[in-house]
mmCIF file of C-alpha atoms and ligand atoms in Angstrom:
data_model
loop_
_atom_site.group_PDB
_atom_site.id
_atom_site.type_symbol
_atom_site.label_atom_id
_atom_site.label_comp_id
_atom_site.label_asym_id
_atom_site.label_seq_id
_atom_site.Cartn_x
_atom_site.Cartn_y
_atom_site.Cartn_z
ATOM 1 C CA MET H 651 34.096 10.944 -2.863
ATOM 2 C CA SER H 652 33.507 8.336 -0.172
ATOM 3 C CA MET H 653 29.880 7.767 0.615
ATOM 4 C CA LYS H 654 27.902 5.437 2.788
ATOM 5 C CA ALA H 655 25.490 3.041 1.138
ATOM 6 C CA ILE H 656 22.426 4.681 -0.394
ATOM 7 C CA PRO H 657 19.404 2.351 -0.507
ATOM 8 C CA TYR H 658 16.219 3.137 -2.464
ATOM 9 C CA GLY H 659 14.302 3.611 0.778
ATOM 10 C CA ARG H 660 15.177 3.923 4.436
ATOM 11 C CA GLN H 661 13.288 4.631 7.646
ATOM 12 C CA GLN H 662 13.909 7.701 9.762
ATOM 13 C CA ILE H 663 13.975 7.227 13.537
ATOM 14 C CA THR H 664 14.247 10.371 15.632
ATOM 15 C CA GLU H 665 14.959 10.828 19.338
ATOM 16 C CA SER H 666 11.275 11.552 19.920
ATOM 17 C CA ASP H 667 10.347 8.277 18.188
ATOM 18 C CA ILE H 668 12.667 6.478 20.599
ATOM 19 C CA GLU H 669 11.246 8.348 23.597
ATOM 20 C CA ALA H 670 7.702 7.457 22.532
ATOM 21 C CA VAL H 671 8.550 3.752 22.377
ATOM 22 C CA VAL H 672 10.414 3.864 25.684
ATOM 23 C CA ALA H 673 7.426 5.527 27.330
ATOM 24 C CA THR H 674 5.238 2.636 26.185
ATOM 25 C CA LEU H 675 7.782 0.110 27.463
ATOM 26 C CA ARG H 676 7.544 1.807 30.854
ATOM 27 C CA SER H 677 3.747 1.828 30.777
ATOM 28 C CA GLU H 678 1.248 -0.788 31.841
ATOM 29 C CA PHE H 679 0.427 -2.078 28.348
ATOM 30 C CA LEU H 680 2.668 -3.578 25.691
ATOM 31 C CA THR H 681 -0.302 -4.530 23.573
ATOM 32 C CA GLN H 682 -4.057 -3.850 23.485
ATOM 33 C CA GLY H 683 -3.543 -0.674 25.475
ATOM 34 C CA PRO H 684 -4.304 2.976 24.752
ATOM 35 C CA GLN H 685 -1.695 3.469 21.991
ATOM 36 C CA ILE H 686 -3.677 1.442 19.460
ATOM 37 C CA ALA H 687 -6.808 3.556 19.714
ATOM 38 C CA ALA H 688 -4.711 6.729 19.709
ATOM 39 C CA PHE H 689 -2.861 5.625 16.562
ATOM 40 C CA GLU H 690 -6.111 4.679 14.837
ATOM 41 C CA GLU H 691 -7.644 8.025 15.664
ATOM 42 C CA ALA H 692 -4.595 9.986 14.526
ATOM 43 C CA PHE H 693 -4.324 7.991 11.298
ATOM 44 C CA ALA H 694 -8.018 8.305 10.451
ATOM 45 C CA SER H 695 -7.724 12.030 10.976
ATOM 46 C CA TYR H 696 -4.585 12.243 8.786
ATOM 47 C CA ILE H 697 -6.207 10.282 5.950
ATOM 48 C CA GLY H 698 -9.665 11.772 6.428
ATOM 49 C CA SER H 699 -11.540 8.503 6.903
ATOM 50 C CA ARG H 700 -14.251 7.879 9.492
ATOM 51 C CA TYR H 701 -12.642 4.672 10.822
ATOM 52 C CA ALA H 702 -9.181 3.119 11.000
ATOM 53 C CA ILE H 703 -8.273 -0.372 12.215
ATOM 54 C CA ALA H 704 -4.635 -1.057 13.144
ATOM 55 C CA VAL H 705 -3.372 -4.535 12.251
ATOM 56 C CA ALA H 706 -0.143 -6.537 12.311
ATOM 57 C CA ASN H 707 1.050 -5.591 8.801
ATOM 58 C CA GLY H 708 -0.167 -4.559 5.357
ATOM 59 C CA THR H 709 -0.650 -8.168 4.294
ATOM 60 C CA ALA H 710 -2.918 -8.843 7.289
ATOM 61 C CA ALA H 711 -4.819 -5.670 6.321
ATOM 62 C CA LEU H 712 -5.351 -7.063 2.818
ATOM 63 C CA HIS H 713 -6.360 -10.479 4.144
ATOM 64 C CA LEU H 714 -8.916 -9.155 6.635
ATOM 65 C CA SER H 715 -10.245 -6.687 4.075
ATOM 66 C CA SER H 716 -10.778 -9.438 1.524
ATOM 67 C CA LEU H 717 -12.552 -11.592 4.117
ATOM 68 C CA SER H 718 -14.803 -8.781 5.271
ATOM 69 C CA LEU H 719 -15.760 -8.023 1.660
ATOM 70 C CA GLY H 720 -16.876 -11.621 1.318
ATOM 71 C CA VAL H 721 -14.099 -13.127 -0.800
ATOM 72 C CA LYS H 722 -14.451 -16.904 -0.679
ATOM 73 C CA LYS H 723 -14.043 -19.947 -2.902
ATOM 74 C CA GLY H 724 -14.816 -18.966 -6.460
ATOM 75 C CA THR H 725 -14.982 -15.172 -5.882
ATOM 76 C CA LYS H 726 -13.317 -13.421 -8.831
ATOM 77 C CA VAL H 727 -11.380 -10.234 -8.084
ATOM 78 C CA ILE H 728 -9.723 -7.914 -10.610
ATOM 79 C CA THR H 729 -6.336 -6.407 -9.770
ATOM 80 C CA SER H 730 -3.043 -5.219 -11.255
ATOM 81 C CA PRO H 731 -0.032 -7.500 -11.799
ATOM 82 C CA LEU H 732 2.181 -4.512 -10.963
ATOM 83 C CA SER H 733 2.266 -4.571 -7.165
ATOM 84 C CA PHE H 734 3.870 -6.392 -4.301
ATOM 85 C CA VAL H 735 2.666 -10.012 -4.299
ATOM 86 C CA ALA H 736 0.736 -9.481 -1.050
ATOM 87 C CA THR H 737 -1.978 -7.581 -2.933
ATOM 88 C CA SER H 738 -3.225 -10.474 -5.028
ATOM 89 C CA ASN H 739 -2.211 -13.150 -2.524
ATOM 90 C CA ALA H 740 -4.882 -11.861 -0.125
ATOM 91 C CA VAL H 741 -7.570 -12.968 -2.587
ATOM 92 C CA LEU H 742 -6.004 -16.423 -2.774
ATOM 93 C CA TYR H 743 -5.840 -16.680 1.052
ATOM 94 C CA CYS H 744 -9.642 -16.529 1.044
ATOM 95 C CA GLY H 745 -10.003 -19.092 -1.727
ATOM 96 C CA GLY H 746 -10.847 -16.475 -4.344
ATOM 97 C CA GLU H 747 -9.563 -16.176 -7.896
ATOM 98 C CA VAL H 748 -7.260 -13.401 -9.076
ATOM 99 C CA GLU H 749 -8.108 -11.881 -12.445
ATOM 100 C CA PHE H 750 -5.240 -9.664 -13.540
ATOM 101 C CA CYS H 751 -5.868 -6.714 -15.808
ATOM 102 C CA ASP H 752 -2.988 -4.804 -17.404
ATOM 103 C CA ILE H 753 -1.641 -1.366 -16.450
ATOM 104 C CA ASN H 754 -1.891 1.907 -18.318
ATOM 105 C CA PRO H 755 1.730 2.437 -19.473
ATOM 106 C CA GLU H 756 1.495 6.210 -18.830
ATOM 107 C CA THR H 757 0.369 6.099 -15.198
ATOM 108 C CA LEU H 758 1.473 2.509 -14.368
ATOM 109 C CA LEU H 759 -1.904 2.092 -12.646
ATOM 110 C CA LEU H 760 -4.554 -0.545 -13.287
ATOM 111 C CA ASP H 761 -6.079 0.536 -16.618
ATOM 112 C CA ILE H 762 -9.730 1.335 -15.993
ATOM 113 C CA ASN H 763 -10.604 0.941 -19.670
ATOM 114 C CA GLN H 764 -9.259 -2.588 -19.703
ATOM 115 C CA VAL H 765 -11.053 -3.331 -16.432
ATOM 116 C CA ARG H 766 -14.316 -2.144 -17.984
ATOM 117 C CA LYS H 767 -13.729 -4.279 -21.079
ATOM 118 C CA LYS H 768 -13.030 -7.302 -18.933
ATOM 119 C CA ILE H 769 -16.171 -6.813 -16.850
ATOM 120 C CA GLU H 770 -18.320 -6.215 -19.940
ATOM 121 C CA SER H 771 -16.957 -9.301 -21.700
ATOM 122 C CA GLN H 772 -18.521 -11.597 -19.067
ATOM 123 C CA PRO H 773 -22.045 -12.132 -17.719
ATOM 124 C CA ILE H 774 -23.064 -9.673 -14.979
ATOM 125 C CA GLY H 775 -22.051 -11.020 -11.567
ATOM 126 C CA THR H 776 -18.888 -12.742 -12.796
ATOM 127 C CA TYR H 777 -16.600 -10.384 -10.873
ATOM 128 C CA SER H 778 -17.100 -9.303 -7.263
ATOM 129 C CA GLY H 779 -14.475 -6.665 -6.637
ATOM 130 C CA ILE H 780 -11.553 -4.553 -7.826
ATOM 131 C CA ILE H 781 -8.263 -3.887 -6.028
ATOM 132 C CA PRO H 782 -6.547 -0.826 -7.549
ATOM 133 C CA ILE H 783 -3.079 0.121 -6.266
ATOM 134 C CA ASP H 784 -1.821 3.690 -5.873
ATOM 135 C CA PHE H 785 1.371 2.393 -7.439
ATOM 136 C CA ALA H 786 4.574 4.275 -6.534
ATOM 137 C CA GLY H 787 2.350 6.864 -4.841
ATOM 138 C CA TYR H 788 0.507 7.875 -8.018
ATOM 139 C CA PRO H 789 -3.075 8.490 -6.877
ATOM 140 C CA VAL H 790 -5.732 6.318 -8.489
ATOM 141 C CA GLN H 791 -8.678 8.380 -9.763
ATOM 142 C CA MET H 792 -10.897 6.459 -7.372
ATOM 143 C CA ASP H 793 -14.135 8.253 -8.252
ATOM 144 C CA GLN H 794 -13.897 6.753 -11.742
ATOM 145 C CA PHE H 795 -13.428 3.248 -10.343
ATOM 146 C CA ARG H 796 -16.391 3.863 -8.013
ATOM 147 C CA ALA H 797 -18.614 4.775 -10.935
ATOM 148 C CA LEU H 798 -17.601 1.634 -12.817
ATOM 149 C CA ALA H 799 -17.941 -0.566 -9.713
ATOM 150 C CA ASP H 800 -21.421 0.824 -9.007
ATOM 151 C CA GLU H 801 -22.562 0.085 -12.550
ATOM 152 C CA TYR H 802 -21.815 -3.596 -11.995
ATOM 153 C CA GLY H 803 -22.247 -3.983 -8.219
ATOM 154 C CA LEU H 804 -18.575 -4.513 -7.386
ATOM 155 C CA TRP H 805 -16.721 -3.508 -4.244
ATOM 156 C CA ILE H 806 -13.381 -1.636 -4.231
ATOM 157 C CA LEU H 807 -10.406 -2.308 -1.979
ATOM 158 C CA GLU H 808 -7.691 0.321 -2.443
ATOM 159 C CA ASP H 809 -4.096 -0.748 -1.811
ATOM 160 C CA SER H 810 -2.718 2.596 -0.623
ATOM 161 C CA CYS H 811 0.549 1.259 0.802
ATOM 162 C CA HIS H 812 2.494 3.634 -1.459
ATOM 163 C CA ALA H 813 0.279 6.652 -1.008
ATOM 164 C CA PRO H 814 -0.271 7.958 2.525
ATOM 165 C CA GLY H 815 -0.695 11.683 1.906
ATOM 166 C CA GLY H 816 -1.453 11.210 -1.794
ATOM 167 C CA THR H 817 -4.374 13.231 -3.196
ATOM 168 C CA PHE H 818 -6.490 13.586 -6.328
ATOM 169 C CA ASN H 819 -9.267 15.881 -7.500
ATOM 170 C CA ASP H 820 -12.549 14.065 -7.988
ATOM 171 C CA PHE H 821 -15.104 14.795 -10.720
ATOM 172 C CA LYS H 822 -16.532 17.626 -8.608
ATOM 173 C CA GLY H 823 -13.071 19.177 -8.370
ATOM 174 C CA LYS H 824 -12.901 18.293 -4.697
ATOM 175 C CA LEU H 825 -9.524 17.277 -3.245
ATOM 176 C CA GLN H 826 -9.580 13.674 -1.977
ATOM 177 C CA ASN H 827 -6.939 11.840 0.031
ATOM 178 C CA CYS H 828 -5.888 8.392 -1.147
ATOM 179 C CA GLY H 829 -7.537 5.833 1.097
ATOM 180 C CA ASN H 830 -10.044 8.241 2.688
ATOM 181 C CA GLY H 831 -12.971 5.905 2.098
ATOM 182 C CA ASN H 832 -15.062 8.388 0.106
ATOM 183 C CA TYR H 833 -14.936 6.167 -2.985
ATOM 184 C CA ALA H 834 -13.283 2.849 -2.121
ATOM 185 C CA ASP H 835 -15.070 0.590 0.379
ATOM 186 C CA LEU H 836 -11.830 -0.143 2.192
ATOM 187 C CA ALA H 837 -8.218 1.001 1.875
ATOM 188 C CA ILE H 838 -5.082 -0.491 3.361
ATOM 189 C CA PHE H 839 -1.650 0.828 4.390
ATOM 190 C CA SER H 840 1.631 -0.738 5.533
ATOM 191 C CA PHE H 841 4.109 0.505 8.136
ATOM 192 C CA HIS H 842 7.048 -1.622 7.017
ATOM 193 C CA PRO H 843 10.307 0.379 7.362
ATOM 194 C CA VAL H 844 10.553 1.171 3.630
ATOM 195 C CA LYS H 845 7.077 2.764 3.659
ATOM 196 C CA HIS H 846 6.337 6.385 4.600
ATOM 197 C CA ILE H 847 5.470 5.640 8.216
ATOM 198 C CA ALA H 848 7.492 2.937 9.972
ATOM 199 C CA CYS H 849 6.351 0.761 12.885
ATOM 200 C CA GLY H 850 8.806 -2.073 12.228
ATOM 201 C CA GLU H 851 5.815 -4.111 11.135
ATOM 202 C CA GLY H 852 2.319 -2.723 10.995
ATOM 203 C CA GLY H 853 -0.705 -2.035 8.877
ATOM 204 C CA MET H 854 -3.960 -0.075 8.835
ATOM 205 C CA ILE H 855 -7.349 -0.440 7.210
ATOM 206 C CA THR H 856 -9.393 2.715 6.636
ATOM 207 C CA THR H 857 -13.091 2.945 5.796
ATOM 208 C CA ASN H 858 -16.235 5.034 6.128
ATOM 209 C CA ASN H 859 -18.403 1.913 6.338
ATOM 210 C CA GLU H 860 -19.526 1.147 9.894
ATOM 211 C CA LYS H 861 -20.623 -2.410 9.115
ATOM 212 C CA LEU H 862 -17.277 -3.327 7.588
ATOM 213 C CA TYR H 863 -15.510 -1.591 10.466
ATOM 214 C CA ASN H 864 -17.307 -3.727 13.060
ATOM 215 C CA LYS H 865 -16.648 -6.890 11.074
ATOM 216 C CA LEU H 866 -12.945 -6.044 10.812
ATOM 217 C CA LEU H 867 -12.616 -5.345 14.549
ATOM 218 C CA LYS H 868 -13.870 -8.838 15.264
ATOM 219 C CA LEU H 869 -11.786 -10.555 12.575
ATOM 220 C CA ARG H 870 -8.636 -8.881 13.919
ATOM 221 C CA THR H 871 -9.013 -10.763 17.239
ATOM 222 C CA HIS H 872 -10.168 -14.316 16.569
ATOM 223 C CA GLY H 873 -13.710 -13.324 15.611
ATOM 224 C CA ILE H 874 -14.319 -12.537 19.273
ATOM 225 C CA THR H 875 -16.607 -9.795 20.537
ATOM 226 C CA LYS H 876 -16.851 -8.434 24.085
ATOM 227 C CA ASP H 877 -19.758 -6.186 23.166
ATOM 228 C CA LEU H 878 -22.834 -6.992 25.284
ATOM 229 C CA GLY H 879 -25.172 -5.658 22.626
ATOM 230 C CA GLU H 880 -23.890 -8.168 20.084
ATOM 231 C CA PHE H 881 -24.021 -11.383 22.075
ATOM 232 C CA GLN H 882 -25.893 -14.208 20.385
ATOM 233 C CA ASN H 883 -25.927 -16.983 22.995
ATOM 234 C CA SER H 884 -28.723 -16.891 25.501
ATOM 235 C CA ILE H 885 -27.157 -17.647 28.846
ATOM 236 C CA LYS H 886 -28.984 -19.085 31.819
ATOM 237 C CA LEU H 887 -27.115 -18.520 35.022
ATOM 238 C CA SER H 888 -27.780 -20.369 38.245
ATOM 239 C CA GLY H 889 -29.735 -18.299 40.714
ATOM 240 C CA GLY H 890 -32.316 -17.341 38.137
ATOM 241 C CA TYR H 891 -30.338 -14.514 36.601
ATOM 242 C CA ASN H 892 -30.544 -14.262 32.837
ATOM 243 C CA GLN H 893 -27.582 -12.113 32.060
ATOM 244 C CA TYR H 894 -24.013 -12.250 30.811
ATOM 245 C CA PRO H 895 -21.348 -12.392 33.521
ATOM 246 C CA GLY H 896 -18.421 -9.962 33.445
ATOM 247 C CA TRP H 897 -15.950 -12.426 31.971
ATOM 248 C CA TYR H 898 -18.189 -13.418 29.104
ATOM 249 C CA ILE H 899 -17.022 -13.093 25.477
ATOM 250 C CA GLU H 900 -18.227 -14.672 22.256
ATOM 251 C CA MET H 901 -16.413 -16.011 19.212
ATOM 252 C CA GLN H 902 -18.823 -15.407 16.364
ATOM 253 C CA ASP H 903 -16.577 -15.629 13.294
ATOM 254 C CA ILE H 904 -13.375 -17.453 12.517
ATOM 255 C CA GLY H 905 -10.812 -14.675 12.951
ATOM 256 C CA PHE H 906 -7.101 -14.273 13.587
ATOM 257 C CA ASN H 907 -4.596 -12.628 15.863
ATOM 258 C CA TYR H 908 -3.661 -9.777 13.544
ATOM 259 C CA ARG H 909 -3.257 -7.168 16.268
ATOM 260 C CA LEU H 910 -0.633 -4.438 16.303
ATOM 261 C CA SER H 911 1.201 -3.977 19.625
ATOM 262 C CA ASP H 912 1.181 -0.759 21.655
ATOM 263 C CA ILE H 913 4.968 -0.621 21.222
ATOM 264 C CA GLN H 914 4.555 -0.420 17.453
ATOM 265 C CA ALA H 915 1.588 1.936 17.665
ATOM 266 C CA SER H 916 3.517 4.414 19.791
ATOM 267 C CA LEU H 917 6.228 4.500 17.116
ATOM 268 C CA GLY H 918 3.542 4.992 14.464
ATOM 269 C CA ILE H 919 1.971 7.917 16.336
ATOM 270 C CA SER H 920 5.325 9.604 16.679
ATOM 271 C CA GLN H 921 6.161 9.067 12.983
ATOM 272 C CA LEU H 922 2.764 10.304 11.860
ATOM 273 C CA LYS H 923 3.477 13.686 13.480
ATOM 274 C CA ARG H 924 6.027 14.467 10.776
ATOM 275 C CA ALA H 925 4.308 12.690 7.876
ATOM 276 C CA ASP H 926 3.605 15.988 6.095
ATOM 277 C CA LYS H 927 7.184 17.143 6.447
ATOM 278 C CA SER H 928 8.505 13.812 5.171
ATOM 279 C CA LEU H 929 6.122 13.887 2.219
ATOM 280 C CA LEU H 930 7.294 17.385 1.327
ATOM 281 C CA LYS H 931 10.892 16.130 1.317
ATOM 282 C CA ARG H 932 9.901 13.267 -0.991
ATOM 283 C CA LYS H 933 8.287 15.770 -3.341
ATOM 284 C CA GLN H 934 11.409 17.935 -3.372
ATOM 285 C CA ILE H 935 13.555 14.915 -4.201
ATOM 286 C CA ALA H 936 11.147 13.893 -6.974
ATOM 287 C CA LYS H 937 11.159 17.404 -8.428
ATOM 288 C CA LYS H 938 14.920 17.495 -8.625
ATOM 289 C CA TYR H 939 15.066 14.067 -10.279
ATOM 290 C CA PHE H 940 12.415 15.185 -12.736
ATOM 291 C CA GLU H 941 14.268 18.380 -13.647
ATOM 292 C CA SER H 942 17.611 16.579 -13.882
ATOM 293 C CA PHE H 943 16.380 13.904 -16.272
ATOM 294 C CA LYS H 944 13.669 15.560 -18.318
ATOM 295 C CA GLU H 945 15.892 16.440 -21.289
ATOM 296 C CA LYS H 946 18.005 13.273 -21.221
ATOM 297 C CA ASP H 947 17.602 10.980 -24.196
ATOM 298 C CA PHE H 948 18.659 7.855 -22.279
ATOM 299 C CA ILE H 949 15.476 8.161 -20.271
ATOM 300 C CA ASN H 950 12.537 6.557 -22.034
ATOM 301 C CA SER H 951 10.176 7.676 -19.336
ATOM 302 C CA GLN H 952 10.263 8.818 -15.723
ATOM 303 C CA SER H 953 7.838 9.363 -12.863
ATOM 304 C CA ARG H 954 5.751 12.405 -13.604
ATOM 305 C CA PHE H 955 5.901 15.449 -11.433
ATOM 306 C CA ILE H 956 2.249 15.924 -10.537
ATOM 307 C CA ASN H 957 0.344 17.339 -7.592
ATOM 308 C CA GLY H 958 -0.952 14.687 -5.282
ATOM 309 C CA HIS H 959 1.725 12.093 -6.028
ATOM 310 C CA ALA H 960 3.020 10.622 -2.746
ATOM 311 C CA TYR H 961 6.380 9.576 -4.279
ATOM 312 C CA HIS H 962 6.874 6.324 -2.440
ATOM 313 C CA LEU H 963 8.987 5.403 -5.476
ATOM 314 C CA TYR H 964 10.752 7.453 -8.130
ATOM 315 C CA ILE H 965 10.974 5.340 -11.261
ATOM 316 C CA LEU H 966 12.986 5.699 -14.455
ATOM 317 C CA GLN H 967 12.474 3.601 -17.555
ATOM 318 C CA VAL H 968 15.827 3.389 -19.283
ATOM 319 C CA GLU H 969 17.931 1.624 -21.892
ATOM 320 C CA ASN H 970 20.387 -0.909 -20.434
ATOM 321 C CA ARG H 971 18.710 -1.052 -17.049
ATOM 322 C CA LEU H 972 20.893 -3.955 -15.866
ATOM 323 C CA GLY H 973 24.061 -2.050 -16.784
ATOM 324 C CA LEU H 974 22.877 0.989 -14.852
ATOM 325 C CA TYR H 975 21.872 -1.121 -11.849
ATOM 326 C CA GLU H 976 25.283 -2.820 -11.715
ATOM 327 C CA TYR H 977 27.167 0.443 -12.318
ATOM 328 C CA LEU H 978 25.377 2.224 -9.459
ATOM 329 C CA ARG H 979 26.076 -0.678 -7.099
ATOM 330 C CA LYS H 980 29.791 -0.049 -7.571
ATOM 331 C CA PHE H 981 29.164 3.312 -5.917
ATOM 332 C CA LYS H 982 27.017 1.723 -3.189
ATOM 333 C CA ILE H 983 23.858 3.148 -4.731
ATOM 334 C CA TYR H 984 21.357 0.349 -4.247
ATOM 335 C CA THR H 985 18.446 0.880 -6.594
ATOM 336 C CA GLN H 986 15.540 -1.561 -6.718
ATOM 337 C CA ILE H 987 13.111 -2.943 -9.250
ATOM 338 C CA HIS H 988 9.392 -2.559 -8.482
ATOM 339 C CA TYR H 989 8.154 -5.066 -9.335
ATOM 340 C CA PHE H 990 8.687 -8.345 -11.098
ATOM 341 C CA PRO H 991 5.196 -8.899 -12.594
ATOM 342 C CA ILE H 992 3.110 -10.963 -10.174
ATOM 343 C CA HIS H 993 1.515 -13.073 -12.900
ATOM 344 C CA LEU H 994 4.974 -14.379 -13.923
ATOM 345 C CA MET H 995 5.913 -15.561 -10.430
ATOM 346 C CA PRO H 996 6.156 -19.381 -10.479
ATOM 347 C CA TYR H 997 3.146 -19.744 -8.182
ATOM 348 C CA TYR H 998 0.948 -17.629 -10.456
ATOM 349 C CA ARG H 999 2.294 -19.413 -13.537
ATOM 350 C CA SER H 1000 1.090 -22.614 -11.885
ATOM 351 C CA LEU H 1001 -2.392 -21.035 -11.909
ATOM 352 C CA GLY H 1002 -2.150 -20.595 -15.682
ATOM 353 C CA TRP H 1003 -0.668 -17.099 -16.187
ATOM 354 C CA LYS H 1004 2.112 -16.711 -18.754
ATOM 355 C CA GLU H 1005 4.337 -14.296 -20.693
ATOM 356 C CA GLY H 1006 2.407 -12.071 -23.021
ATOM 357 C CA ASP H 1007 -0.717 -12.000 -20.827
ATOM 358 C CA MET H 1008 0.085 -8.494 -19.517
ATOM 359 C CA PRO H 1009 2.226 -6.839 -22.218
ATOM 360 C CA ASN H 1010 2.259 -3.321 -20.707
ATOM 361 C CA THR H 1011 3.405 -4.600 -17.316
ATOM 362 C CA GLU H 1012 6.005 -6.878 -18.900
ATOM 363 C CA ASN H 1013 7.408 -4.070 -21.097
ATOM 364 C CA TYR H 1014 7.553 -1.759 -18.118
ATOM 365 C CA TYR H 1015 9.345 -4.375 -16.006
ATOM 366 C CA ASN H 1016 12.058 -4.800 -18.631
ATOM 367 C CA ASN H 1017 13.402 -1.268 -18.219
ATOM 368 C CA CYS H 1018 12.212 0.128 -14.879
ATOM 369 C CA ILE H 1019 14.473 1.122 -12.007
ATOM 370 C CA SER H 1020 13.549 2.749 -8.671
ATOM 371 C CA LEU H 1021 15.933 5.464 -7.454
ATOM 372 C CA PRO H 1022 16.751 6.357 -3.846
ATOM 373 C CA ILE H 1023 13.974 8.467 -2.345
ATOM 374 C CA PHE H 1024 13.503 8.892 1.412
ATOM 375 C CA PRO H 1025 13.331 11.872 3.785
ATOM 376 C CA THR H 1026 16.887 11.574 5.142
ATOM 377 C CA LEU H 1027 18.544 11.463 1.706
ATOM 378 C CA THR H 1028 21.009 14.368 1.842
ATOM 379 C CA ASP H 1029 21.429 16.908 -0.982
ATOM 380 C CA GLU H 1030 24.952 15.615 -1.449
ATOM 381 C CA GLU H 1031 23.814 11.998 -1.756
ATOM 382 C CA HIS H 1032 20.999 13.025 -4.063
ATOM 383 C CA GLN H 1033 23.339 14.903 -6.396
ATOM 384 C CA PHE H 1034 25.767 11.963 -6.288
ATOM 385 C CA VAL H 1035 23.014 9.598 -7.492
ATOM 386 C CA ILE H 1036 22.023 11.963 -10.316
ATOM 387 C CA ASP H 1037 25.647 12.512 -11.400
ATOM 388 C CA LYS H 1038 26.381 8.787 -11.459
ATOM 389 C CA ILE H 1039 23.315 8.017 -13.561
ATOM 390 C CA ILE H 1040 24.307 10.689 -16.071
ATOM 391 C CA SER H 1041 27.933 9.587 -16.108
ATOM 392 C CA PHE H 1042 26.921 5.954 -16.798
ATOM 393 C CA TYR H 1043 25.218 7.009 -20.008
ATOM 394 C CA ASN H 1044 27.949 9.460 -21.006
ATOM 395 C CA GLU H 1045 30.853 7.041 -20.572
HETATM 396 C C1 PLP D 2019 4.362 -3.218 1.419
HETATM 397 C C2 PLP D 2019 3.197 -3.519 0.587
HETATM 398 C C3 PLP D 2019 2.243 -4.472 0.966
HETATM 399 C C4 PLP D 2019 2.400 -5.379 2.163
HETATM 400 O O1 PLP D 2019 2.641 -4.746 3.363
HETATM 401 P P1 PLP D 2019 3.398 -5.516 4.551
HETATM 402 O O2 PLP D 2019 3.263 -4.585 5.708
HETATM 403 O O3 PLP D 2019 4.818 -5.712 4.140
HETATM 404 O O4 PLP D 2019 2.693 -6.803 4.773
HETATM 405 C C5 PLP D 2019 1.125 -4.633 0.157
HETATM 406 N N1 PLP D 2019 0.952 -3.908 -0.964
HETATM 407 C C6 PLP D 2019 1.870 -3.006 -1.358
HETATM 408 C C7 PLP D 2019 1.611 -2.223 -2.611
HETATM 409 C C8 PLP D 2019 3.020 -2.786 -0.612
HETATM 410 O O5 PLP D 2019 3.933 -1.903 -1.029
#
């Protein structure tokens, strides 16, 4: 059977996506126009948060979030070593210190019991915040992190890049969307092409906190405000007028240019319209993987099939992972490994982290493999991937 290459993730671009972008190209604004506000509104409504702030990418979202939460020199933040490096890097951008805590090997999420132990082993006030990750799309039980954070006065920044559309039931039995701001102070998303919603590059911060929202709006554009009500300078104009002229703006913080363009936002809006459909397809793919592998003894562990999982990744933990990876490549099935533990990256080693510091994450890394999962994966391709995995272990 001759097949085209099957990556682990791939964007879907429809004719209506293309039309939406073309319409923006023909419009008056390429950036800072109406598409940004429309995308923010649509995204906030999809996630169920009060506010959404569109930014240049997920990394910028993490950076601005960390700044707005007050991370600075000496601030200690707890996070998981099982994520993309951008998550912990954001703390370092602000001069803060990353304190890794290991994962729970069952869920692959930051282990709340270990986080509690870490916090309780130090004087109160040692740690300022926690960054849990909805890793692979598995929803963090954020109400539990909120309760812990409140006990010790910590903030929570949720890295929801893998979980748009993910849900969990809180302690009241109420369904909560990942990143909806009901428990975490801020949440962030990415619109890189491998993520659920593609803008090329793009990111979003969601929150229910008006103060943080206003801070973030300013930080996104150089720390500048155009809002008359916020001006701090007192201006004396010639002619005796004491008022701000029409052109007047103020830079009140040191911010950045982390804006998204209207071109990207129009693609995001169009993609968001089929987010539910795409998520359903991901769930169907996950279910079939789960059923196909659940009785196989070469599988040590696989992604669970649970309600609320957003299935950004479908992960197996297997014997002879390298052999499987190489074997599948021969058939142009390009699996991936998510992720090499952050604390063992040379830069983090230079900060003092070493092998053995995070045993659960390190064990997981040694046998994990992420299978193709994306909305345009055909049934034929999907079956081909499953058959080849089984045939590798039966040969
Ligand atoms: C993709 C990703 C990021 C970074 O997003 P970019 O848009 O690529 O900057 C951060 N955290 C996680 C978990 C991600 O998957």
